[in-house]
Amino acid sequence: MALLNDLEWRYATKKYDPNKKVSQENVDKIVEAARLAPTSSGMQQFRIFVISNQELKNKMVGLSNGQQIVADASHVLVFAAWDKYTEERIDSIFNLTSKERGLPSDRFVDYTNRLKAIYLKQSPEQNFTHTAKQAYIAFGLSIAQAAELKIDATPMEGFNSEQLDELLDLRSKGLKSVLMLPIGYRDEEGDWLLPMKKVRNPIEEFVTEI
Ligand SMILES: Cc1cc2nc3c(=O)[nH]c(=O)nc-3n(C[C@H](O)[C@H](O)[C@H](O)COP(=O)(O)O)c2cc1C
């Protein structure tokens, strides 16, 4: 129930108070929610960049259709997914899992061979469609965690991902940006969306019980 109250409370904040900053402790919790997210085969096919540098945030406004949110928010989290699967990337997480669980190093060989047979046959574009989907799941959990802390957040995909990749030098890391999550504290007076009713499809239209 508490989660539902938090989800009622949150909204896609349109105006932040630039003077209010999120504490490092709370930023860490919002990132941790994403790190704990379930992912396909547990591969965590994405990374998060936490941006608080004002100069960088100002530059990001220009590639976000002029959305001032990005500059005024306390931090901007950028969710960036693997540009493609590689043998090393697939092996890496299963090597870690074997090590952490004290399992034989060949414990996951059959499984990783099956994953490689699927993903390494696909195009990088098909791979990225899959890796980006994993980022969306984590993104949702970060949004919920922020709401639980009464921290505002704005889910954003309204930006030029190629320009952002260049600005953050993501290509060299084998990553492509998927989503942005500005977080901070709402400007109570200046945000036109704050007094508006939250609108969702009626439950009877939304759900089918069979
Ligand atoms: C994937 C995604 C991308 C979004 N991109 C933007 C964006 O670029 N700018 C913006 O102001 N809102 C953006 N939104 C916010 C949605 O418009 C908003 O979540 C939706 O209208 C529901 O309203 P609520 O979040 O206030 O409940 C995005 C939401 C999602 C989930």
PDB file of C-alpha atoms and ligand atoms in Angstrom:
ATOM      1  CA  MET A   1       0.000   0.000   0.000  1.00  0.00           C
ATOM      2  CA  ALA A   2       2.828   2.356   0.857  1.00  0.00           C
ATOM      3  CA  LEU A   3       4.236   1.837  -2.636  1.00  0.00           C
ATOM      4  CA  LEU A   4       0.897   2.753  -4.202  1.00  0.00           C
ATOM      5  CA  ASN A   5       0.797   5.965  -2.136  1.00  0.00           C
ATOM      6  CA  ASP A   6       4.289   6.829  -3.374  1.00  0.00           C
ATOM      7  CA  LEU A   7       3.258   6.184  -6.964  1.00  0.00           C
ATOM      8  CA  GLU A   8       0.206   8.422  -6.491  1.00  0.00           C
ATOM      9  CA  TRP A   9       2.469  11.139  -5.034  1.00  0.00           C
ATOM     10  CA  ARG A  10       5.012  11.141  -7.839  1.00  0.00           C
ATOM     11  CA  TYR A  11       4.553  12.907 -11.144  1.00  0.00           C
ATOM     12  CA  ALA A  12       6.774  13.735 -14.087  1.00  0.00           C
ATOM     13  CA  THR A  13       8.100  16.923 -12.556  1.00  0.00           C
ATOM     14  CA  LYS A  14       8.325  19.797 -15.020  1.00  0.00           C
ATOM     15  CA  LYS A  15      10.097  22.404 -12.909  1.00  0.00           C
ATOM     16  CA  TYR A  16      12.767  21.894 -10.303  1.00  0.00           C
ATOM     17  CA  ASP A  17      14.038  24.172  -7.582  1.00  0.00           C
ATOM     18  CA  PRO A  18      17.678  24.551  -8.671  1.00  0.00           C
ATOM     19  CA  ASN A  19      18.742  25.387  -5.095  1.00  0.00           C
ATOM     20  CA  LYS A  20      17.642  22.092  -3.557  1.00  0.00           C
ATOM     21  CA  LYS A  21      20.098  19.216  -3.861  1.00  0.00           C
ATOM     22  CA  VAL A  22      19.574  15.511  -3.316  1.00  0.00           C
ATOM     23  CA  SER A  23      21.939  14.054  -0.712  1.00  0.00           C
ATOM     24  CA  GLN A  24      24.587  11.576  -1.817  1.00  0.00           C
ATOM     25  CA  GLU A  25      22.975   8.968   0.439  1.00  0.00           C
ATOM     26  CA  ASN A  26      19.675   9.282  -1.413  1.00  0.00           C
ATOM     27  CA  VAL A  27      21.302   9.348  -4.858  1.00  0.00           C
ATOM     28  CA  ASP A  28      23.005   6.107  -3.874  1.00  0.00           C
ATOM     29  CA  LYS A  29      19.662   4.537  -2.916  1.00  0.00           C
ATOM     30  CA  ILE A  30      18.091   5.489  -6.243  1.00  0.00           C
ATOM     31  CA  VAL A  31      21.059   3.958  -8.093  1.00  0.00           C
ATOM     32  CA  GLU A  32      20.937   0.876  -5.859  1.00  0.00           C
ATOM     33  CA  ALA A  33      17.297   0.255  -6.786  1.00  0.00           C
ATOM     34  CA  ALA A  34      18.437   0.058 -10.416  1.00  0.00           C
ATOM     35  CA  ARG A  35      21.367  -2.186  -9.555  1.00  0.00           C
ATOM     36  CA  LEU A  36      18.998  -4.595  -7.816  1.00  0.00           C
ATOM     37  CA  ALA A  37      16.611  -4.709 -10.777  1.00  0.00           C
ATOM     38  CA  PRO A  38      15.949  -8.034 -12.437  1.00  0.00           C
ATOM     39  CA  THR A  39      17.494  -8.337 -15.901  1.00  0.00           C
ATOM     40  CA  SER A  40      17.396 -10.956 -18.629  1.00  0.00           C
ATOM     41  CA  SER A  41      19.733 -13.790 -17.559  1.00  0.00           C
ATOM     42  CA  GLY A  42      20.954 -11.452 -14.803  1.00  0.00           C
ATOM     43  CA  MET A  43      23.415  -9.802 -17.174  1.00  0.00           C
ATOM     44  CA  GLN A  44      22.774  -6.174 -16.119  1.00  0.00           C
ATOM     45  CA  GLN A  45      23.175  -5.017 -19.678  1.00  0.00           C
ATOM     46  CA  PHE A  46      23.316  -1.300 -18.829  1.00  0.00           C
ATOM     47  CA  ARG A  47      25.222   1.230 -16.751  1.00  0.00           C
ATOM     48  CA  ILE A  48      24.239   4.456 -15.004  1.00  0.00           C
ATOM     49  CA  PHE A  49      26.004   7.810 -15.190  1.00  0.00           C
ATOM     50  CA  VAL A  50      25.230  10.211 -12.362  1.00  0.00           C
ATOM     51  CA  ILE A  51      25.673  13.797 -13.447  1.00  0.00           C
ATOM     52  CA  SER A  52      25.729  16.694 -11.012  1.00  0.00           C
ATOM     53  CA  ASN A  53      28.245  18.881 -12.856  1.00  0.00           C
ATOM     54  CA  GLN A  54      26.313  22.068 -13.649  1.00  0.00           C
ATOM     55  CA  GLU A  55      28.249  22.873 -16.813  1.00  0.00           C
ATOM     56  CA  LEU A  56      27.496  19.433 -18.199  1.00  0.00           C
ATOM     57  CA  LYS A  57      23.821  19.619 -17.207  1.00  0.00           C
ATOM     58  CA  ASN A  58      23.569  23.007 -18.957  1.00  0.00           C
ATOM     59  CA  LYS A  59      25.010  21.475 -22.128  1.00  0.00           C
ATOM     60  CA  MET A  60      22.510  18.638 -21.915  1.00  0.00           C
ATOM     61  CA  VAL A  61      19.575  21.071 -22.154  1.00  0.00           C
ATOM     62  CA  GLY A  62      20.567  21.810 -25.744  1.00  0.00           C
ATOM     63  CA  LEU A  63      20.299  18.172 -26.774  1.00  0.00           C
ATOM     64  CA  SER A  64      17.076  17.625 -24.798  1.00  0.00           C
ATOM     65  CA  ASN A  65      14.750  19.795 -26.881  1.00  0.00           C
ATOM     66  CA  GLY A  66      15.567  22.714 -24.595  1.00  0.00           C
ATOM     67  CA  GLN A  67      14.072  20.983 -21.534  1.00  0.00           C
ATOM     68  CA  GLN A  68      15.323  23.172 -18.680  1.00  0.00           C
ATOM     69  CA  ILE A  69      14.488  20.326 -16.280  1.00  0.00           C
ATOM     70  CA  VAL A  70      17.917  18.882 -17.025  1.00  0.00           C
ATOM     71  CA  ALA A  71      19.800  21.977 -15.843  1.00  0.00           C
ATOM     72  CA  ASP A  72      17.612  22.695 -12.796  1.00  0.00           C
ATOM     73  CA  ALA A  73      17.442  19.146 -11.443  1.00  0.00           C
ATOM     74  CA  SER A  74      19.903  18.285  -8.693  1.00  0.00           C
ATOM     75  CA  HIS A  75      21.301  15.274 -10.553  1.00  0.00           C
ATOM     76  CA  VAL A  76      20.637  13.637 -13.898  1.00  0.00           C
ATOM     77  CA  LEU A  77      20.933   9.884 -14.112  1.00  0.00           C
ATOM     78  CA  VAL A  78      21.695   8.618 -17.598  1.00  0.00           C
ATOM     79  CA  PHE A  79      20.826   4.980 -18.255  1.00  0.00           C
ATOM     80  CA  ALA A  80      23.073   3.629 -21.031  1.00  0.00           C
ATOM     81  CA  ALA A  81      22.850   0.099 -22.408  1.00  0.00           C
ATOM     82  CA  TRP A  82      25.433  -2.170 -24.028  1.00  0.00           C
ATOM     83  CA  ASP A  83      25.676  -1.355 -27.728  1.00  0.00           C
ATOM     84  CA  LYS A  84      25.925  -5.106 -28.408  1.00  0.00           C
ATOM     85  CA  TYR A  85      26.529  -8.450 -26.770  1.00  0.00           C
ATOM     86  CA  THR A  86      30.041  -9.854 -26.806  1.00  0.00           C
ATOM     87  CA  GLU A  87      31.468 -13.109 -25.610  1.00  0.00           C
ATOM     88  CA  GLU A  88      33.413 -11.250 -22.908  1.00  0.00           C
ATOM     89  CA  ARG A  89      30.354  -9.427 -21.631  1.00  0.00           C
ATOM     90  CA  ILE A  90      28.331 -12.627 -21.378  1.00  0.00           C
ATOM     91  CA  ASP A  91      31.183 -14.514 -19.693  1.00  0.00           C
ATOM     92  CA  SER A  92      31.988 -11.699 -17.296  1.00  0.00           C
ATOM     93  CA  ILE A  93      28.773 -11.799 -15.241  1.00  0.00           C
ATOM     94  CA  PHE A  94      28.711 -15.589 -15.071  1.00  0.00           C
ATOM     95  CA  ASN A  95      32.349 -15.695 -13.965  1.00  0.00           C
ATOM     96  CA  LEU A  96      31.423 -13.238 -11.224  1.00  0.00           C
ATOM     97  CA  THR A  97      28.381 -15.321 -10.245  1.00  0.00           C
ATOM     98  CA  SER A  98      30.438 -18.548 -10.048  1.00  0.00           C
ATOM     99  CA  LYS A  99      33.065 -16.784  -7.962  1.00  0.00           C
ATOM    100  CA  GLU A 100      30.614 -15.094  -5.591  1.00  0.00           C
ATOM    101  CA  ARG A 101      28.660 -18.314  -5.061  1.00  0.00           C
ATOM    102  CA  GLY A 102      31.741 -20.509  -4.778  1.00  0.00           C
ATOM    103  CA  LEU A 103      30.721 -22.625  -7.771  1.00  0.00           C
ATOM    104  CA  PRO A 104      33.050 -24.396 -10.225  1.00  0.00           C
ATOM    105  CA  SER A 105      34.236 -22.007 -12.932  1.00  0.00           C
ATOM    106  CA  ASP A 106      32.642 -24.128 -15.679  1.00  0.00           C
ATOM    107  CA  ARG A 107      29.246 -24.228 -13.936  1.00  0.00           C
ATOM    108  CA  PHE A 108      27.565 -21.958 -16.489  1.00  0.00           C
ATOM    109  CA  VAL A 109      29.351 -22.995 -19.690  1.00  0.00           C
ATOM    110  CA  ASP A 110      26.330 -24.728 -21.266  1.00  0.00           C
ATOM    111  CA  TYR A 111      24.090 -21.826 -20.374  1.00  0.00           C
ATOM    112  CA  THR A 112      26.437 -19.122 -21.652  1.00  0.00           C
ATOM    113  CA  ASN A 113      26.954 -21.110 -24.868  1.00  0.00           C
ATOM    114  CA  ARG A 114      23.193 -21.033 -25.396  1.00  0.00           C
ATOM    115  CA  LEU A 115      23.110 -17.270 -24.745  1.00  0.00           C
ATOM    116  CA  LYS A 116      25.997 -16.706 -27.155  1.00  0.00           C
ATOM    117  CA  ALA A 117      24.227 -18.794 -29.805  1.00  0.00           C
ATOM    118  CA  ILE A 118      21.228 -16.465 -29.536  1.00  0.00           C
ATOM    119  CA  TYR A 119      22.759 -13.015 -29.109  1.00  0.00           C
ATOM    120  CA  LEU A 120      26.012 -13.155 -31.070  1.00  0.00           C
ATOM    121  CA  LYS A 121      24.036 -14.205 -34.174  1.00  0.00           C
ATOM    122  CA  GLN A 122      21.906 -11.063 -34.007  1.00  0.00           C
ATOM    123  CA  SER A 123      22.771  -7.625 -35.387  1.00  0.00           C
ATOM    124  CA  PRO A 124      24.072  -4.964 -32.957  1.00  0.00           C
ATOM    125  CA  GLU A 125      20.729  -3.167 -33.469  1.00  0.00           C
ATOM    126  CA  GLN A 126      18.780  -6.247 -32.371  1.00  0.00           C
ATOM    127  CA  ASN A 127      21.145  -6.651 -29.419  1.00  0.00           C
ATOM    128  CA  PHE A 128      20.629  -3.033 -28.395  1.00  0.00           C
ATOM    129  CA  THR A 129      16.835  -3.383 -28.538  1.00  0.00           C
ATOM    130  CA  HIS A 130      17.205  -6.155 -25.985  1.00  0.00           C
ATOM    131  CA  THR A 131      19.785  -4.474 -23.739  1.00  0.00           C
ATOM    132  CA  ALA A 132      17.822  -1.203 -23.719  1.00  0.00           C
ATOM    133  CA  LYS A 133      14.700  -3.045 -22.515  1.00  0.00           C
ATOM    134  CA  GLN A 134      16.614  -4.127 -19.436  1.00  0.00           C
ATOM    135  CA  ALA A 135      17.452  -0.494 -18.681  1.00  0.00           C
ATOM    136  CA  TYR A 136      13.733   0.381 -18.733  1.00  0.00           C
ATOM    137  CA  ILE A 137      12.968  -2.102 -15.956  1.00  0.00           C
ATOM    138  CA  ALA A 138      15.669  -0.616 -13.715  1.00  0.00           C
ATOM    139  CA  PHE A 139      14.529   2.879 -14.634  1.00  0.00           C
ATOM    140  CA  GLY A 140      11.070   2.103 -13.264  1.00  0.00           C
ATOM    141  CA  LEU A 141      12.516   0.884  -9.993  1.00  0.00           C
ATOM    142  CA  SER A 142      14.660   4.014  -9.626  1.00  0.00           C
ATOM    143  CA  ILE A 143      11.573   6.146 -10.181  1.00  0.00           C
ATOM    144  CA  ALA A 144       9.721   4.213  -7.476  1.00  0.00           C
ATOM    145  CA  GLN A 145      12.668   4.452  -5.072  1.00  0.00           C
ATOM    146  CA  ALA A 146      12.897   8.195  -5.629  1.00  0.00           C
ATOM    147  CA  ALA A 147       9.174   8.534  -4.880  1.00  0.00           C
ATOM    148  CA  GLU A 148       9.558   6.531  -1.674  1.00  0.00           C
ATOM    149  CA  LEU A 149      12.210   9.050  -0.570  1.00  0.00           C
ATOM    150  CA  LYS A 150       9.912  11.938  -1.605  1.00  0.00           C
ATOM    151  CA  ILE A 151      12.395  12.926  -4.253  1.00  0.00           C
ATOM    152  CA  ASP A 152      11.004  14.140  -7.537  1.00  0.00           C
ATOM    153  CA  ALA A 153      12.026  12.575 -10.819  1.00  0.00           C
ATOM    154  CA  THR A 154      11.227  13.071 -14.475  1.00  0.00           C
ATOM    155  CA  PRO A 155      11.410  10.075 -16.780  1.00  0.00           C
ATOM    156  CA  MET A 156      12.843  11.349 -20.067  1.00  0.00           C
ATOM    157  CA  GLU A 157      13.498   9.959 -23.485  1.00  0.00           C
ATOM    158  CA  GLY A 158      13.049  13.318 -25.204  1.00  0.00           C
ATOM    159  CA  PHE A 159      16.701  13.872 -26.057  1.00  0.00           C
ATOM    160  CA  ASN A 160      19.111  13.282 -28.903  1.00  0.00           C
ATOM    161  CA  SER A 161      20.842  10.082 -27.882  1.00  0.00           C
ATOM    162  CA  GLU A 162      23.631  10.342 -30.451  1.00  0.00           C
ATOM    163  CA  GLN A 163      24.592  13.790 -29.195  1.00  0.00           C
ATOM    164  CA  LEU A 164      24.430  12.625 -25.583  1.00  0.00           C
ATOM    165  CA  ASP A 165      26.594   9.593 -26.398  1.00  0.00           C
ATOM    166  CA  GLU A 166      29.143  11.948 -27.872  1.00  0.00           C
ATOM    167  CA  LEU A 167      29.028  14.365 -24.937  1.00  0.00           C
ATOM    168  CA  LEU A 168      29.540  11.573 -22.402  1.00  0.00           C
ATOM    169  CA  ASP A 169      31.900   9.614 -24.649  1.00  0.00           C
ATOM    170  CA  LEU A 170      29.717   6.524 -24.357  1.00  0.00           C
ATOM    171  CA  ARG A 171      30.730   4.916 -27.653  1.00  0.00           C
ATOM    172  CA  SER A 172      34.249   4.264 -26.418  1.00  0.00           C
ATOM    173  CA  LYS A 173      32.720   2.374 -23.497  1.00  0.00           C
ATOM    174  CA  GLY A 174      30.515   0.256 -25.762  1.00  0.00           C
ATOM    175  CA  LEU A 175      27.382   1.976 -24.478  1.00  0.00           C
ATOM    176  CA  LYS A 176      24.467   3.918 -25.949  1.00  0.00           C
ATOM    177  CA  SER A 177      22.189   6.191 -23.956  1.00  0.00           C
ATOM    178  CA  VAL A 178      18.607   5.022 -23.489  1.00  0.00           C
ATOM    179  CA  LEU A 179      16.971   7.201 -20.858  1.00  0.00           C
ATOM    180  CA  MET A 180      17.547  10.174 -18.614  1.00  0.00           C
ATOM    181  CA  LEU A 181      16.230  10.575 -15.101  1.00  0.00           C
ATOM    182  CA  PRO A 182      16.565  14.089 -13.688  1.00  0.00           C
ATOM    183  CA  ILE A 183      15.983  13.995  -9.923  1.00  0.00           C
ATOM    184  CA  GLY A 184      15.575  16.800  -7.417  1.00  0.00           C
ATOM    185  CA  TYR A 185      12.897  18.784  -5.664  1.00  0.00           C
ATOM    186  CA  ARG A 186       9.880  20.336  -7.342  1.00  0.00           C
ATOM    187  CA  ASP A 187       9.407  24.078  -7.639  1.00  0.00           C
ATOM    188  CA  GLU A 188       6.067  24.244  -5.812  1.00  0.00           C
ATOM    189  CA  GLU A 189       5.074  27.603  -7.313  1.00  0.00           C
ATOM    190  CA  GLY A 190       6.480  27.232 -10.801  1.00  0.00           C
ATOM    191  CA  ASP A 191       5.456  23.727 -11.857  1.00  0.00           C
ATOM    192  CA  TRP A 192       2.271  23.848 -13.958  1.00  0.00           C
ATOM    193  CA  LEU A 193       1.767  20.088 -13.657  1.00  0.00           C
ATOM    194  CA  LEU A 194       1.826  19.883  -9.862  1.00  0.00           C
ATOM    195  CA  PRO A 195      -1.849  20.858  -9.249  1.00  0.00           C
ATOM    196  CA  MET A 196      -3.121  18.708 -12.138  1.00  0.00           C
ATOM    197  CA  LYS A 197      -4.969  15.454 -11.537  1.00  0.00           C
ATOM    198  CA  LYS A 198      -3.102  12.274 -12.340  1.00  0.00           C
ATOM    199  CA  VAL A 199      -4.878  10.700 -15.302  1.00  0.00           C
ATOM    200  CA  ARG A 200      -4.884   6.991 -16.077  1.00  0.00           C
ATOM    201  CA  ASN A 201      -7.158   4.711 -18.058  1.00  0.00           C
ATOM    202  CA  PRO A 202     -10.033   3.364 -15.954  1.00  0.00           C
ATOM    203  CA  ILE A 203      -9.158   0.052 -14.316  1.00  0.00           C
ATOM    204  CA  GLU A 204     -11.930  -1.846 -16.130  1.00  0.00           C
ATOM    205  CA  GLU A 205     -10.458  -0.784 -19.448  1.00  0.00           C
ATOM    206  CA  PHE A 206      -6.891  -1.425 -18.329  1.00  0.00           C
ATOM    207  CA  VAL A 207      -7.190  -4.909 -16.917  1.00  0.00           C
ATOM    208  CA  THR A 208      -8.767  -8.065 -18.290  1.00  0.00           C
ATOM    209  CA  GLU A 209      -9.437 -10.795 -15.804  1.00  0.00           C
ATOM    210  CA  ILE A 210      -9.766 -14.207 -17.356  1.00  0.00           C
TER     211      ILE A 210
HETATM  212  C1  LIG B   1       9.952   6.487 -21.156  1.00  0.00           C
HETATM  213  C2  LIG B   1       9.386   7.829 -20.807  1.00  0.00           C
HETATM  214  C3  LIG B   1       9.838   8.962 -21.462  1.00  0.00           C
HETATM  215  C4  LIG B   1       9.385  10.231 -21.105  1.00  0.00           C
HETATM  216  N1  LIG B   1       9.944  11.352 -21.672  1.00  0.00           N
HETATM  217  C5  LIG B   1       9.604  12.570 -21.172  1.00  0.00           C
HETATM  218  C6  LIG B   1      10.317  13.739 -21.570  1.00  0.00           C
HETATM  219  O1  LIG B   1      11.248  13.694 -22.383  1.00  0.00           O
HETATM  220  N2  LIG B   1       9.939  14.936 -21.029  1.00  0.00           N
HETATM  221  C7  LIG B   1       8.939  15.024 -20.105  1.00  0.00           C
HETATM  222  O2  LIG B   1       8.663  16.132 -19.625  1.00  0.00           O
HETATM  223  N3  LIG B   1       8.246  13.931 -19.696  1.00  0.00           N
HETATM  224  C8  LIG B   1       8.568  12.711 -20.195  1.00  0.00           C
HETATM  225  N4  LIG B   1       7.906  11.597 -19.746  1.00  0.00           N
HETATM  226  C9  LIG B   1       6.859  11.733 -18.716  1.00  0.00           C
HETATM  227  C10 LIG B   1       5.469  11.263 -19.164  1.00  0.00           C
HETATM  228  O3  LIG B   1       4.896  12.204 -20.035  1.00  0.00           O
HETATM  229  C11 LIG B   1       4.625  11.020 -17.924  1.00  0.00           C
HETATM  230  O4  LIG B   1       5.236  10.015 -17.152  1.00  0.00           O
HETATM  231  C12 LIG B   1       3.190  10.623 -18.241  1.00  0.00           C
HETATM  232  O5  LIG B   1       2.513  11.652 -18.892  1.00  0.00           O
HETATM  233  C13 LIG B   1       2.416  10.210 -17.003  1.00  0.00           C
HETATM  234  O6  LIG B   1       2.376  11.261 -16.073  1.00  0.00           O
HETATM  235  P1  LIG B   1       2.984  11.167 -14.606  1.00  0.00           P
HETATM  236  O7  LIG B   1       4.349  10.542 -14.744  1.00  0.00           O
HETATM  237  O8  LIG B   1       3.065  12.590 -14.153  1.00  0.00           O
HETATM  238  O9  LIG B   1       2.088  10.319 -13.778  1.00  0.00           O
HETATM  239  C14 LIG B   1       8.363  10.331 -20.123  1.00  0.00           C
HETATM  240  C15 LIG B   1       7.894   9.167 -19.487  1.00  0.00           C
HETATM  241  C16 LIG B   1       8.412   7.956 -19.792  1.00  0.00           C
HETATM  242  C17 LIG B   1       7.925   6.731 -19.025  1.00  0.00           C
END
